[in-house]
């Protein structure tokens, strides 16, 4: 597990130092900057999704003005980018730069469609977890810009602002509040949602893949054995044949509806759901996920950033745009304003943490782990989600879980 | 002048027998060849468009599109300027569309079905080598970022000049770095013996950019010290590559560990110990994908469940709504029913709702805990409609019947009204009862017009992705199935899961192979059924 708190303090200090001498650094680089760059006649194609369009547009406008190059922004559905990028880069039709999520990295590396990037001195400006997430086998592949994670969200009127330390404390507080259900969590209906459940799973010490000393994920499945069985047993106990707190009848919309109408005082959700959760005027507090199995609950941290195509015909120009125009505090601020997620730019993250909701998610991300980006992860979801749903629906927890581990291991080897 | 000549050449009938009696006035028209001019303009436009496509295809080196376009253009010009291709003049546009939108796509799917295209096998071998070299080159730990200038001398010999803490060093591909002067800060601005390539030129010339990106300037005579490279043209750092590509031997060697990765037939670089490089390329794998569908037990078993359910779902999705629609059509065709128009309109309502909406609404209604189905019809019992394989199948079938019976109601109502009433009257006079009349006259006549619709409806049901995906996403899942296959998945939604478009590990080769199998099944069934339908027509 990565220790972000120490790194955060160190970064803060570095950031303060850098902020103090930022004019000095700028002065040093000036001789090269001063020479007017002429990229006239060159076109950079950048794929962005709807949310990030305005911010990238702003950075692109400055770039176009200063270099004379053209930046063609192509708006894509975020969910389509991964597959389209893999399919189109090898044919030569792909973009020079695309926005993307860090957990695609393994697939992108396996497809050979991304280039490494070098942030140079700028690297120190980013949160370490963001850089780690964008690093694959020791190489940095993207410029990160935002972090996101899930956290415990509670109804302040029913259970106050204080974070419950354990699952049992939380359930007790939920029961005491007199709400219809003490707790509600999304299982994506019958599909299963290992992502949302992961914080509870890691609190039993059962990570999806084993991490090596450097923190990189290996392809060894880590959620088997006693720890995994303990989690499965706990899941069964709280499933439909047990207490019923976790149920396959709850999907994203129902989860948010139950919380928003005050029928459940606690839920685990991401920042993207806040608007739905508070739609009916519920006042919320955001805290780290409580531990169910004794260890720290470590949810997945997702990082988003900008990838550089390995087949770009304009690599120099694309690097220039990425590092010197997107990798600046102004551009990062614009990205934050266009689509408010926890910034990967440390200074900015500290600045926006004045908002208690963001601060809650930031706190949750500090105990979190990057979602594995190795290609093997793509095979995990199907088995994992299905097993969780079967256990919640009442299948024997330990045998279902162990069967899943065996099948998954076989699938990864074969 | 030539235009008129040519015009008369294409339209000889106009000139030769302008006054033929009894001919339609359209053919007798004796103009100056306006038709030809219009044709000339239209064909010129098609040619212009085609040449534009050919030029851009040439630019992106897309030879298939270029070749196809050349063939199409030659065909168009020949057909429309030749006297001997009259029928083709009518057929050609349709043929071109058939070729591009049907045969090409099918052919391409078939091609993919024989490859291993998917996660880890996305590009060519050349690209895989590129990717491996990119992935194998690392910045030397502790290497500072040097301000850098791209320089050149002689006939395009490029080099890098860096400022190493006040010392200017310069080198090229052939010569390692050497000290040439001193300066204070920033990138070198004056390098004796070299001209500086200014950044504007660098950035506006793609070829030069690529050369600079590929340029490695050794730090010293010892290759293990690494070499300088740049990514933005204004700064550089020391990198070291550990992988070496040997094209003749088709191997990549890791110089730091001595491991040799061989190119294999399956499209990856694999070492003797079984480890392989992450990036592979796609190759033809013959019938492997088809064999896998039928022989890999982990895949074949769930697919068998899926295939059986697909047939059941498609057949029931035709028979049940057809029966229901026919029943209501018969009832509401009886003049004794009052308010028929209003009732008929109400019946058609489900057909008017978008499927996307209905399927989602029904999913909510069938929810075991919050759904109205359990609440209203089963007194709040906790019936797990979406979680039990058989109940889920029943529920999705129910939704599909609800969505499609109005269609059959409409079709049957129309067909009923087209049945000649004298035949029915004659039968009545002959003493045929209600049921006899229905069985011997109404149903056979009705089937003549509805059977082809039923066959196409079967094909739709066979591939009814929307309802399955939106209602329950194919759930509940089959334990142990690779890819998220579920008990209500039909083949088309299974293909979707396998293709990995939804985010898992993609296997386009396998998905295409499955798509071909589905195509063959549907095609054979449709062919047999249409043959059977012809027999019905004999009845008429």
mmCIF file of C-alpha atoms in Angstrom, chain A residues 28 31-32 35-43 67 79 82-83 86-93 107-121 136-139 141 180-181 190-191 240 247-251 254 258 310-320 323-324 375 378-379 381-383 385-387 389-390 393 407 410-411 414, chain B residues 60 117-124 127 130-131 133-139 145 147-148 185-187 189 199-210 212-213 229-234 237 239 278-280 298 363 367-370 382 384 386-388 472-473 475-485 497 499-506 508:
data_model
loop_
_atom_site.group_PDB
_atom_site.id
_atom_site.type_symbol
_atom_site.label_atom_id
_atom_site.label_comp_id
_atom_site.label_asym_id
_atom_site.label_seq_id
_atom_site.Cartn_x
_atom_site.Cartn_y
_atom_site.Cartn_z
ATOM 1 C CA UNK A 28 15.827 30.077 -16.643
ATOM 2 C CA UNK A 31 15.797 31.663 -23.653
ATOM 3 C CA UNK A 32 14.126 28.651 -25.254
ATOM 4 C CA UNK A 35 12.147 31.926 -29.386
ATOM 5 C CA UNK A 36 8.760 32.027 -31.079
ATOM 6 C CA UNK A 37 7.614 28.536 -31.907
ATOM 7 C CA UNK A 38 6.160 28.170 -35.310
ATOM 8 C CA UNK A 39 3.990 25.144 -35.757
ATOM 9 C CA UNK A 40 2.077 26.627 -38.647
ATOM 10 C CA UNK A 41 0.548 24.101 -40.965
ATOM 11 C CA UNK A 42 0.706 21.316 -38.395
ATOM 12 C CA UNK A 43 -2.414 19.788 -36.890
ATOM 13 C CA UNK A 67 2.538 28.457 -32.085
ATOM 14 C CA UNK A 79 -16.517 5.022 -22.664
ATOM 15 C CA UNK A 82 -10.414 3.095 -24.994
ATOM 16 C CA UNK A 83 -11.536 0.736 -27.739
ATOM 17 C CA UNK A 86 -6.705 0.762 -29.575
ATOM 18 C CA UNK A 87 -8.427 0.125 -32.891
ATOM 19 C CA UNK A 88 -7.449 3.311 -34.693
ATOM 20 C CA UNK A 89 -3.902 4.109 -33.630
ATOM 21 C CA UNK A 90 -2.406 1.090 -35.458
ATOM 22 C CA UNK A 91 -4.202 2.100 -38.663
ATOM 23 C CA UNK A 92 -2.700 5.587 -38.508
ATOM 24 C CA UNK A 93 -6.073 7.279 -38.057
ATOM 25 C CA UNK A 107 -4.513 -2.714 -22.377
ATOM 26 C CA UNK A 108 -2.991 0.298 -24.152
ATOM 27 C CA UNK A 109 0.541 -0.913 -23.437
ATOM 28 C CA UNK A 110 -0.348 -4.427 -24.582
ATOM 29 C CA UNK A 111 -1.768 -2.969 -27.778
ATOM 30 C CA UNK A 112 1.385 -0.883 -28.207
ATOM 31 C CA UNK A 113 -0.520 2.322 -28.860
ATOM 32 C CA UNK A 114 0.908 4.651 -26.189
ATOM 33 C CA UNK A 115 4.212 6.446 -25.940
ATOM 34 C CA UNK A 116 6.087 7.169 -22.746
ATOM 35 C CA UNK A 117 6.269 10.774 -21.644
ATOM 36 C CA UNK A 118 8.772 12.709 -19.607
ATOM 37 C CA UNK A 119 7.417 15.404 -17.351
ATOM 38 C CA UNK A 120 10.872 16.492 -16.260
ATOM 39 C CA UNK A 121 10.697 18.941 -13.373
ATOM 40 C CA UNK A 136 3.482 0.937 -15.968
ATOM 41 C CA UNK A 137 6.495 -1.268 -15.425
ATOM 42 C CA UNK A 138 8.506 1.732 -14.299
ATOM 43 C CA UNK A 139 7.586 4.023 -17.200
ATOM 44 C CA UNK A 141 2.737 6.934 -19.934
ATOM 45 C CA UNK A 180 -35.771 2.238 7.095
ATOM 46 C CA UNK A 181 -32.361 0.654 6.377
ATOM 47 C CA UNK A 190 -27.693 -8.635 -10.763
ATOM 48 C CA UNK A 191 -24.491 -7.549 -12.465
ATOM 49 C CA UNK A 240 -30.099 -11.566 1.338
ATOM 50 C CA UNK A 247 -28.964 -6.743 -1.666
ATOM 51 C CA UNK A 248 -28.964 -7.468 -5.381
ATOM 52 C CA UNK A 249 -32.160 -5.459 -5.767
ATOM 53 C CA UNK A 250 -30.204 -2.223 -5.366
ATOM 54 C CA UNK A 251 -28.776 -0.660 -8.474
ATOM 55 C CA UNK A 254 -32.315 2.837 -6.406
ATOM 56 C CA UNK A 258 -33.061 5.469 -1.028
ATOM 57 C CA UNK A 310 2.866 5.859 -30.133
ATOM 58 C CA UNK A 311 2.121 6.465 -33.827
ATOM 59 C CA UNK A 312 1.809 10.242 -33.684
ATOM 60 C CA UNK A 313 3.413 12.009 -36.644
ATOM 61 C CA UNK A 314 3.874 15.100 -34.501
ATOM 62 C CA UNK A 315 5.484 13.743 -31.378
ATOM 63 C CA UNK A 316 7.539 16.855 -30.615
ATOM 64 C CA UNK A 317 4.598 19.159 -31.008
ATOM 65 C CA UNK A 318 2.317 16.837 -29.039
ATOM 66 C CA UNK A 319 4.825 16.676 -26.192
ATOM 67 C CA UNK A 320 5.093 20.428 -26.278
ATOM 68 C CA UNK A 323 3.837 19.210 -21.020
ATOM 69 C CA UNK A 324 3.869 22.963 -21.490
ATOM 70 C CA UNK A 375 -4.328 -6.282 -18.704
ATOM 71 C CA UNK A 378 -9.973 -6.939 -17.648
ATOM 72 C CA UNK A 379 -10.623 -10.638 -17.033
ATOM 73 C CA UNK A 381 -14.393 -8.174 -13.291
ATOM 74 C CA UNK A 382 -16.654 -10.770 -14.893
ATOM 75 C CA UNK A 383 -15.735 -13.577 -12.505
ATOM 76 C CA UNK A 385 -18.767 -9.477 -9.890
ATOM 77 C CA UNK A 386 -20.645 -12.679 -10.665
ATOM 78 C CA UNK A 387 -19.331 -14.439 -7.542
ATOM 79 C CA UNK A 389 -23.776 -11.418 -6.622
ATOM 80 C CA UNK A 390 -24.163 -15.171 -6.114
ATOM 81 C CA UNK A 393 -28.117 -13.870 -3.305
ATOM 82 C CA UNK A 407 -11.557 -20.305 -12.330
ATOM 83 C CA UNK A 410 -7.082 -20.799 -14.594
ATOM 84 C CA UNK A 411 -8.346 -18.110 -16.956
ATOM 85 C CA UNK A 414 -4.705 -20.053 -19.950
ATOM 86 C CA UNK B 60 -2.935 7.634 -45.558
ATOM 87 C CA UNK B 117 -7.174 -9.622 -33.118
ATOM 88 C CA UNK B 118 -7.959 -8.488 -29.569
ATOM 89 C CA UNK B 119 -6.267 -7.357 -26.363
ATOM 90 C CA UNK B 120 -2.516 -7.567 -26.816
ATOM 91 C CA UNK B 121 -2.752 -8.283 -30.535
ATOM 92 C CA UNK B 122 -3.896 -5.029 -32.080
ATOM 93 C CA UNK B 123 -1.320 -3.892 -34.613
ATOM 94 C CA UNK B 124 1.325 -5.123 -37.004
ATOM 95 C CA UNK B 127 4.314 -1.625 -34.489
ATOM 96 C CA UNK B 130 8.234 -0.094 -32.004
ATOM 97 C CA UNK B 131 6.182 -0.446 -28.854
ATOM 98 C CA UNK B 133 11.533 -0.522 -27.983
ATOM 99 C CA UNK B 134 9.569 2.396 -26.506
ATOM 100 C CA UNK B 135 8.726 0.320 -23.454
ATOM 101 C CA UNK B 136 12.284 -0.909 -23.123
ATOM 102 C CA UNK B 137 13.904 2.514 -23.140
ATOM 103 C CA UNK B 138 14.187 4.098 -19.741
ATOM 104 C CA UNK B 139 15.473 7.351 -18.425
ATOM 105 C CA UNK B 145 17.037 17.364 -17.716
ATOM 106 C CA UNK B 147 18.482 22.395 -21.902
ATOM 107 C CA UNK B 148 18.980 21.232 -25.470
ATOM 108 C CA UNK B 185 22.197 29.121 -18.575
ATOM 109 C CA UNK B 186 19.607 28.007 -21.016
ATOM 110 C CA UNK B 187 19.926 26.046 -24.203
ATOM 111 C CA UNK B 189 22.693 29.346 -28.720
ATOM 112 C CA UNK B 199 12.353 25.238 -33.234
ATOM 113 C CA UNK B 200 9.782 26.645 -35.613
ATOM 114 C CA UNK B 201 11.323 24.668 -38.453
ATOM 115 C CA UNK B 202 11.537 21.639 -36.253
ATOM 116 C CA UNK B 203 7.894 21.746 -35.295
ATOM 117 C CA UNK B 204 6.539 22.502 -38.711
ATOM 118 C CA UNK B 205 8.358 19.693 -40.494
ATOM 119 C CA UNK B 206 6.957 16.269 -39.644
ATOM 120 C CA UNK B 207 9.798 14.320 -41.189
ATOM 121 C CA UNK B 208 12.416 16.313 -39.331
ATOM 122 C CA UNK B 209 10.421 15.833 -36.132
ATOM 123 C CA UNK B 210 10.489 12.089 -36.539
ATOM 124 C CA UNK B 212 14.831 14.184 -34.077
ATOM 125 C CA UNK B 213 12.603 11.884 -31.987
ATOM 126 C CA UNK B 229 17.227 11.849 -26.522
ATOM 127 C CA UNK B 230 14.648 14.569 -26.594
ATOM 128 C CA UNK B 231 10.879 14.541 -26.557
ATOM 129 C CA UNK B 232 10.108 18.200 -27.087
ATOM 130 C CA UNK B 233 13.138 19.519 -28.960
ATOM 131 C CA UNK B 234 14.145 21.856 -26.139
ATOM 132 C CA UNK B 237 17.895 13.549 -20.755
ATOM 133 C CA UNK B 239 18.105 7.272 -21.649
ATOM 134 C CA UNK B 278 3.367 -7.231 -23.318
ATOM 135 C CA UNK B 279 2.769 -6.095 -26.878
ATOM 136 C CA UNK B 280 1.951 -8.632 -29.560
ATOM 137 C CA UNK B 298 -15.209 -23.466 -20.173
ATOM 138 C CA UNK B 363 -36.564 -3.789 -15.218
ATOM 139 C CA UNK B 367 -37.253 -5.640 -9.113
ATOM 140 C CA UNK B 368 -37.774 -8.162 -6.302
ATOM 141 C CA UNK B 369 -37.840 -5.613 -3.522
ATOM 142 C CA UNK B 370 -38.981 -2.329 -5.028
ATOM 143 C CA UNK B 382 -40.140 -11.444 -2.430
ATOM 144 C CA UNK B 384 -36.556 -12.764 -7.279
ATOM 145 C CA UNK B 386 -34.185 -10.982 -12.078
ATOM 146 C CA UNK B 387 -32.009 -13.298 -9.980
ATOM 147 C CA UNK B 388 -33.427 -16.722 -10.808
ATOM 148 C CA UNK B 472 -31.263 -7.535 -17.347
ATOM 149 C CA UNK B 473 -27.936 -7.356 -19.170
ATOM 150 C CA UNK B 475 -28.142 -11.812 -16.023
ATOM 151 C CA UNK B 476 -28.138 -13.678 -13.738
ATOM 152 C CA UNK B 477 -24.631 -14.781 -14.606
ATOM 153 C CA UNK B 478 -23.687 -18.376 -15.329
ATOM 154 C CA UNK B 479 -21.185 -19.402 -12.621
ATOM 155 C CA UNK B 480 -17.701 -19.938 -13.938
ATOM 156 C CA UNK B 481 -18.336 -18.628 -17.435
ATOM 157 C CA UNK B 482 -15.435 -16.683 -18.910
ATOM 158 C CA UNK B 483 -16.704 -13.325 -20.153
ATOM 159 C CA UNK B 484 -19.845 -12.051 -18.389
ATOM 160 C CA UNK B 485 -22.269 -14.593 -19.853
ATOM 161 C CA UNK B 497 -19.600 -9.563 -23.955
ATOM 162 C CA UNK B 499 -15.845 -8.734 -27.964
ATOM 163 C CA UNK B 500 -14.837 -6.804 -24.849
ATOM 164 C CA UNK B 501 -16.385 -3.589 -26.147
ATOM 165 C CA UNK B 502 -17.925 -3.184 -22.702
ATOM 166 C CA UNK B 503 -14.460 -2.889 -21.177
ATOM 167 C CA UNK B 504 -13.140 -6.375 -20.407
ATOM 168 C CA UNK B 505 -10.355 -8.179 -22.178
ATOM 169 C CA UNK B 506 -11.282 -7.996 -25.844
ATOM 170 C CA UNK B 508 -12.493 -9.638 -31.541
#
